């Protein structure tokens, strides 16, 4: 979003689409040409290992990007395809890569919501869910997948989506964090696919781990990852405080809260900001701090609980 001056963002990411960049031994990255307000310069796919390799997050339904990835591993064997989560900018190219390589697909599972939809809710257009995706192997938190010279541990990080997973390479002090942590922006948490309670717990889980260098689904790598995560946790707590401050002046709907909190936001991100506010409100209602008539939904009006 636009107003996160409290987080040390880095928006310097000169990588060009289709170029293969080795960022450290055993880690290459390739940028897809799908820039947007939600994807920054595009989705970053990773090639892990040498000789017998894994491709992590093959990206959107994009033939040119699939070709760039396959060209990058020419003469090597792709043994694993790993997917952090099922948004349409991360998983749809899986089919192309699998067809070309015969590699086994690993992920937490198919797309699912963090909670059942309420009767009054329409389909959330911000979710961009890839509902066609299904892994060959469903991973649980703590499970390990390995190849020639690399070993990744699945780290459940729900919040951005219910099935989001990061993949840690403890020996290298590296973590592939998908969209859970990004160096250029905060993540969108949009109910019912996303959950603020889960997202905050997942941030705490990452912050307690040893990996220092984070490779993200969009934008540049993040040094001192756990320290950066602490900034994100503080930011979300400050966002919650801003919501409560505004509700202290009287009841409000979500558009009113967005106007009060997100000063100078890119107009294209207003809907997403509304869903992020809803994620906070769901949490606050569940904790009994805020009340609303009926279910906490995007069209609701909210007030402080007395």
GROMACS .gro file of C-alpha atoms in nm:
model
  306
    1UNK     CA    1   0.000   0.000   0.000
    2UNK     CA    2   0.103   0.363  -0.017
    3UNK     CA    3   0.150   0.492   0.335
    4UNK     CA    4   0.393   0.252   0.500
    5UNK     CA    5   0.670   0.499   0.582
    6UNK     CA    6   0.747   0.301   0.898
    7UNK     CA    7   0.875  -0.001   0.700
    8UNK     CA    8   1.220   0.009   0.531
    9UNK     CA    9   1.094  -0.080   0.183
   10UNK     CA   10   1.333  -0.139  -0.104
   11UNK     CA   11   1.183  -0.074  -0.449
   12UNK     CA   12   1.515  -0.098  -0.632
   13UNK     CA   13   1.477  -0.409  -0.847
   14UNK     CA   14   1.641  -0.366  -1.189
   15UNK     CA   15   1.598  -0.730  -1.302
   16UNK     CA   16   1.447  -0.744  -1.653
   17UNK     CA   17   1.188  -1.005  -1.759
   18UNK     CA   18   1.332  -1.328  -1.896
   19UNK     CA   19   1.687  -1.264  -1.772
   20UNK     CA   20   1.839  -1.541  -1.557
   21UNK     CA   21   2.019  -1.400  -1.254
   22UNK     CA   22   2.221  -1.612  -1.013
   23UNK     CA   23   2.171  -1.438  -0.680
   24UNK     CA   24   2.377  -1.682  -0.475
   25UNK     CA   25   2.519  -2.030  -0.533
   26UNK     CA   26   2.227  -2.264  -0.603
   27UNK     CA   27   1.967  -1.987  -0.642
   28UNK     CA   28   1.870  -1.834  -0.976
   29UNK     CA   29   1.573  -1.608  -1.043
   30UNK     CA   30   1.373  -1.513  -1.351
   31UNK     CA   31   1.119  -1.227  -1.363
   32UNK     CA   32   0.787  -1.267  -1.545
   33UNK     CA   33   0.664  -0.972  -1.751
   34UNK     CA   34   0.339  -0.920  -1.555
   35UNK     CA   35   0.380  -0.584  -1.378
   36UNK     CA   36   0.081  -0.434  -1.191
   37UNK     CA   37  -0.001  -0.242  -0.871
   38UNK     CA   38  -0.035  -0.584  -0.703
   39UNK     CA   39   0.269  -0.760  -0.854
   40UNK     CA   40   0.522  -0.470  -0.865
   41UNK     CA   41   0.756  -0.541  -1.162
   42UNK     CA   42   0.616  -0.896  -1.196
   43UNK     CA   43   0.630  -1.241  -1.041
   44UNK     CA   44   0.974  -1.380  -0.956
   45UNK     CA   45   1.031  -1.752  -1.020
   46UNK     CA   46   1.328  -1.930  -0.862
   47UNK     CA   47   1.549  -2.215  -0.982
   48UNK     CA   48   1.702  -2.399  -0.687
   49UNK     CA   49   2.007  -2.624  -0.723
   50UNK     CA   50   2.229  -2.717  -1.016
   51UNK     CA   51   2.196  -3.016  -1.247
   52UNK     CA   52   1.888  -3.160  -1.079
   53UNK     CA   53   1.680  -2.857  -0.989
   54UNK     CA   54   1.352  -2.733  -0.845
   55UNK     CA   55   1.148  -2.450  -0.997
   56UNK     CA   56   0.963  -2.252  -0.732
   57UNK     CA   57   0.651  -2.052  -0.832
   58UNK     CA   58   0.634  -2.101  -1.211
   59UNK     CA   59   0.421  -1.787  -1.235
   60UNK     CA   60   0.104  -1.689  -1.423
   61UNK     CA   61  -0.042  -1.843  -1.738
   62UNK     CA   62   0.238  -1.702  -1.953
   63UNK     CA   63   0.402  -1.898  -2.233
   64UNK     CA   64   0.698  -1.661  -2.271
   65UNK     CA   65   0.785  -1.695  -1.902
   66UNK     CA   66   0.757  -2.075  -1.916
   67UNK     CA   67   0.996  -2.070  -2.215
   68UNK     CA   68   1.241  -1.846  -2.025
   69UNK     CA   69   1.240  -2.086  -1.730
   70UNK     CA   70   1.287  -2.392  -1.950
   71UNK     CA   71   1.566  -2.219  -2.146
   72UNK     CA   72   1.736  -2.136  -1.813
   73UNK     CA   73   1.751  -2.505  -1.717
   74UNK     CA   74   1.843  -2.644  -2.059
   75UNK     CA   75   2.074  -2.942  -2.007
   76UNK     CA   76   1.954  -2.984  -1.648
   77UNK     CA   77   1.675  -3.201  -1.503
   78UNK     CA   78   1.378  -3.039  -1.329
   79UNK     CA   79   1.283  -3.284  -1.054
   80UNK     CA   80   1.053  -3.065  -0.843
   81UNK     CA   81   0.799  -2.788  -0.904
   82UNK     CA   82   0.721  -2.606  -0.579
   83UNK     CA   83   0.433  -2.360  -0.535
   84UNK     CA   84   0.407  -2.120  -0.240
   85UNK     CA   85   0.035  -2.045  -0.290
   86UNK     CA   86  -0.249  -2.055  -0.540
   87UNK     CA   87  -0.287  -1.701  -0.671
   88UNK     CA   88  -0.307  -1.661  -1.047
   89UNK     CA   89   0.027  -1.480  -1.063
   90UNK     CA   90   0.212  -1.776  -0.905
   91UNK     CA   91   0.071  -2.120  -0.991
   92UNK     CA   92  -0.101  -2.141  -1.336
   93UNK     CA   93   0.224  -2.191  -1.532
   94UNK     CA   94   0.278  -2.513  -1.333
   95UNK     CA   95   0.101  -2.716  -1.603
   96UNK     CA   96   0.337  -2.597  -1.878
   97UNK     CA   97   0.649  -2.673  -1.674
   98UNK     CA   98   0.520  -3.014  -1.564
   99UNK     CA   99   0.425  -3.108  -1.920
  100UNK     CA  100   0.773  -3.015  -2.044
  101UNK     CA  101   0.970  -3.177  -1.761
  102UNK     CA  102   0.756  -3.445  -1.593
  103UNK     CA  103   0.855  -3.299  -1.255
  104UNK     CA  104   0.653  -3.367  -0.941
  105UNK     CA  105   0.446  -3.073  -0.808
  106UNK     CA  106   0.464  -2.990  -0.435
  107UNK     CA  107   0.245  -2.746  -0.242
  108UNK     CA  108   0.034  -2.728   0.073
  109UNK     CA  109  -0.279  -2.814  -0.124
  110UNK     CA  110  -0.544  -2.673  -0.357
  111UNK     CA  111  -0.687  -2.324  -0.308
  112UNK     CA  112  -0.923  -2.282  -0.016
  113UNK     CA  113  -1.063  -1.997   0.191
  114UNK     CA  114  -0.954  -1.922   0.547
  115UNK     CA  115  -1.318  -1.942   0.655
  116UNK     CA  116  -1.655  -2.025   0.493
  117UNK     CA  117  -1.814  -1.745   0.293
  118UNK     CA  118  -2.098  -1.561   0.460
  119UNK     CA  119  -2.435  -1.569   0.280
  120UNK     CA  120  -2.412  -1.196   0.207
  121UNK     CA  121  -2.068  -1.218   0.045
  122UNK     CA  122  -2.016  -1.215  -0.326
  123UNK     CA  123  -1.703  -1.372  -0.473
  124UNK     CA  124  -1.410  -1.150  -0.377
  125UNK     CA  125  -1.251  -1.025  -0.703
  126UNK     CA  126  -0.925  -0.935  -0.528
  127UNK     CA  127  -0.844  -1.295  -0.446
  128UNK     CA  128  -0.726  -1.386  -0.798
  129UNK     CA  129  -0.745  -1.751  -0.697
  130UNK     CA  130  -0.618  -2.034  -0.917
  131UNK     CA  131  -0.891  -2.289  -0.846
  132UNK     CA  132  -0.761  -2.535  -1.107
  133UNK     CA  133  -0.435  -2.606  -0.925
  134UNK     CA  134  -0.375  -2.935  -0.744
  135UNK     CA  135  -0.032  -3.059  -0.631
  136UNK     CA  136   0.097  -3.412  -0.685
  137UNK     CA  137   0.224  -3.410  -0.327
  138UNK     CA  138   0.050  -3.215  -0.048
  139UNK     CA  139   0.297  -3.090   0.211
  140UNK     CA  140   0.249  -3.042   0.583
  141UNK     CA  141   0.439  -2.791   0.798
  142UNK     CA  142   0.789  -2.918   0.873
  143UNK     CA  143   0.809  -3.168   0.589
  144UNK     CA  144   1.134  -3.166   0.393
  145UNK     CA  145   1.188  -3.197   0.018
  146UNK     CA  146   1.535  -3.237  -0.120
  147UNK     CA  147   1.732  -3.270  -0.439
  148UNK     CA  148   2.092  -3.271  -0.553
  149UNK     CA  149   2.270  -3.034  -0.315
  150UNK     CA  150   1.961  -2.863  -0.174
  151UNK     CA  151   1.710  -2.927   0.100
  152UNK     CA  152   1.394  -2.724   0.166
  153UNK     CA  153   1.172  -2.731   0.472
  154UNK     CA  154   0.802  -2.645   0.430
  155UNK     CA  155   0.701  -2.362   0.664
  156UNK     CA  156   0.324  -2.311   0.688
  157UNK     CA  157   0.258  -1.937   0.659
  158UNK     CA  158  -0.119  -1.893   0.610
  159UNK     CA  159  -0.264  -1.542   0.605
  160UNK     CA  160  -0.222  -1.404   0.253
  161UNK     CA  161  -0.395  -1.727   0.147
  162UNK     CA  162  -0.499  -2.021   0.365
  163UNK     CA  163  -0.259  -2.254   0.180
  164UNK     CA  164   0.046  -2.025   0.174
  165UNK     CA  165   0.381  -2.192   0.246
  166UNK     CA  166   0.733  -2.059   0.269
  167UNK     CA  167   1.027  -2.287   0.192
  168UNK     CA  168   1.334  -2.256   0.413
  169UNK     CA  169   1.683  -2.369   0.319
  170UNK     CA  170   1.832  -2.370   0.671
  171UNK     CA  171   2.187  -2.466   0.566
  172UNK     CA  172   2.203  -2.158   0.343
  173UNK     CA  173   2.015  -1.933   0.594
  174UNK     CA  174   1.768  -1.862   0.310
  175UNK     CA  175   1.387  -1.860   0.308
  176UNK     CA  176   1.166  -1.842  -0.002
  177UNK     CA  177   0.874  -1.652   0.150
  178UNK     CA  178   0.637  -1.613  -0.147
  179UNK     CA  179   0.395  -1.324  -0.094
  180UNK     CA  180   0.387  -1.351   0.284
  181UNK     CA  181   0.677  -1.105   0.313
  182UNK     CA  182   0.776  -0.864   0.036
  183UNK     CA  183   1.050  -0.602   0.033
  184UNK     CA  184   0.864  -0.351  -0.188
  185UNK     CA  185   0.522  -0.345  -0.014
  186UNK     CA  186   0.304  -0.502   0.251
  187UNK     CA  187   0.103  -0.813   0.160
  188UNK     CA  188  -0.269  -0.798   0.090
  189UNK     CA  189  -0.478  -0.992   0.340
  190UNK     CA  190  -0.827  -1.018   0.188
  191UNK     CA  191  -1.099  -1.226   0.360
  192UNK     CA  192  -1.235  -1.485   0.320
  193UNK     CA  193  -0.928  -1.619   0.135
  194UNK     CA  194  -0.694  -1.437   0.372
  195UNK     CA  195  -0.697  -1.408   0.750
  196UNK     CA  196  -0.531  -1.141   0.967
  197UNK     CA  197  -0.514  -1.375   1.268
  198UNK     CA  198  -0.329  -1.635   1.058
  199UNK     CA  199  -0.112  -1.370   0.891
  200UNK     CA  200   0.011  -1.227   1.222
  201UNK     CA  201   0.081  -1.574   1.363
  202UNK     CA  202   0.276  -1.661   1.048
  203UNK     CA  203   0.486  -1.345   1.080
  204UNK     CA  204   0.573  -1.449   1.436
  205UNK     CA  205   0.663  -1.799   1.309
  206UNK     CA  206   0.908  -1.654   1.053
  207UNK     CA  207   1.054  -1.404   1.299
  208UNK     CA  208   1.145  -1.688   1.537
  209UNK     CA  209   1.341  -1.877   1.268
  210UNK     CA  210   1.713  -1.856   1.189
  211UNK     CA  211   1.699  -1.776   0.815
  212UNK     CA  212   1.832  -1.428   0.748
  213UNK     CA  213   1.790  -1.380   0.371
  214UNK     CA  214   1.438  -1.385   0.225
  215UNK     CA  215   1.356  -1.434  -0.141
  216UNK     CA  216   1.010  -1.304  -0.218
  217UNK     CA  217   0.746  -1.359  -0.485
  218UNK     CA  218   0.782  -0.998  -0.605
  219UNK     CA  219   1.066  -0.751  -0.583
  220UNK     CA  220   1.415  -0.770  -0.436
  221UNK     CA  221   1.554  -1.006  -0.173
  222UNK     CA  222   1.523  -0.901   0.191
  223UNK     CA  223   1.837  -0.910   0.410
  224UNK     CA  224   1.788  -0.939   0.787
  225UNK     CA  225   1.451  -1.105   0.727
  226UNK     CA  226   1.342  -1.155   1.091
  227UNK     CA  227   1.421  -0.790   1.169
  228UNK     CA  228   1.215  -0.680   0.868
  229UNK     CA  229   0.928  -0.902   0.984
  230UNK     CA  230   0.929  -0.716   1.316
  231UNK     CA  231   0.866  -0.393   1.121
  232UNK     CA  232   0.569  -0.562   0.950
  233UNK     CA  233   0.426  -0.676   1.284
  234UNK     CA  234   0.460  -0.325   1.430
  235UNK     CA  235   0.301  -0.178   1.118
  236UNK     CA  236  -0.005  -0.405   1.140
  237UNK     CA  237  -0.047  -0.324   1.509
  238UNK     CA  238  -0.031   0.046   1.421
  239UNK     CA  239  -0.291  -0.008   1.147
  240UNK     CA  240  -0.520  -0.173   1.404
  241UNK     CA  241  -0.465   0.124   1.638
  242UNK     CA  242  -0.560   0.364   1.355
  243UNK     CA  243  -0.885   0.175   1.296
  244UNK     CA  244  -0.970   0.187   1.668
  245UNK     CA  245  -0.879   0.558   1.682
  246UNK     CA  246  -1.120   0.637   1.398
  247UNK     CA  247  -1.396   0.421   1.549
  248UNK     CA  248  -1.341   0.613   1.874
  249UNK     CA  249  -1.492   0.913   1.692
  250UNK     CA  250  -1.806   0.718   1.599
  251UNK     CA  251  -1.924   0.425   1.390
  252UNK     CA  252  -1.793   0.397   1.034
  253UNK     CA  253  -1.813   0.181   0.725
  254UNK     CA  254  -1.503   0.044   0.553
  255UNK     CA  255  -1.475   0.316   0.280
  256UNK     CA  256  -1.475   0.579   0.559
  257UNK     CA  257  -1.201   0.390   0.744
  258UNK     CA  258  -0.991   0.355   0.426
  259UNK     CA  259  -1.015   0.732   0.362
  260UNK     CA  260  -0.909   0.803   0.720
  261UNK     CA  261  -0.616   0.558   0.727
  262UNK     CA  262  -0.470   0.525   0.375
  263UNK     CA  263  -0.370   0.882   0.291
  264UNK     CA  264  -0.259   0.928  -0.071
  265UNK     CA  265  -0.324   0.567  -0.171
  266UNK     CA  266  -0.307   0.465  -0.538
  267UNK     CA  267  -0.677   0.463  -0.643
  268UNK     CA  268  -0.626   0.121  -0.802
  269UNK     CA  269  -0.552  -0.021  -0.455
  270UNK     CA  270  -0.856   0.119  -0.270
  271UNK     CA  271  -1.059  -0.204  -0.301
  272UNK     CA  272  -0.765  -0.409  -0.173
  273UNK     CA  273  -0.714  -0.165   0.114
  274UNK     CA  274  -1.080  -0.214   0.206
  275UNK     CA  275  -1.029  -0.589   0.229
  276UNK     CA  276  -0.719  -0.540   0.444
  277UNK     CA  277  -0.924  -0.321   0.680
  278UNK     CA  278  -1.194  -0.592   0.680
  279UNK     CA  279  -0.927  -0.848   0.781
  280UNK     CA  280  -0.837  -0.633   1.081
  281UNK     CA  281  -1.206  -0.581   1.167
  282UNK     CA  282  -1.275  -0.957   1.154
  283UNK     CA  283  -1.002  -1.005   1.412
  284UNK     CA  284  -1.128  -0.716   1.629
  285UNK     CA  285  -1.488  -0.845   1.617
  286UNK     CA  286  -1.373  -1.197   1.710
  287UNK     CA  287  -1.185  -1.050   2.008
  288UNK     CA  288  -1.494  -0.852   2.119
  289UNK     CA  289  -1.324  -0.512   2.072
  290UNK     CA  290  -1.546  -0.401   1.781
  291UNK     CA  291  -1.909  -0.484   1.697
  292UNK     CA  292  -2.118  -0.488   1.380
  293UNK     CA  293  -2.468  -0.599   1.280
  294UNK     CA  294  -2.452  -0.962   1.167
  295UNK     CA  295  -2.135  -1.104   1.013
  296UNK     CA  296  -1.827  -0.883   0.967
  297UNK     CA  297  -1.847  -0.820   0.591
  298UNK     CA  298  -1.712  -0.565   0.346
  299UNK     CA  299  -2.041  -0.370   0.340
  300UNK     CA  300  -2.083  -0.358   0.717
  301UNK     CA  301  -2.079  -0.068   0.962
  302UNK     CA  302  -1.851  -0.098   1.263
  303UNK     CA  303  -1.837   0.056   1.610
  304UNK     CA  304  -1.636   0.012   1.927
  305UNK     CA  305  -1.783  -0.243   2.167
  306UNK     CA  306  -1.902  -0.078   2.486
   0.00000   0.00000   0.00000
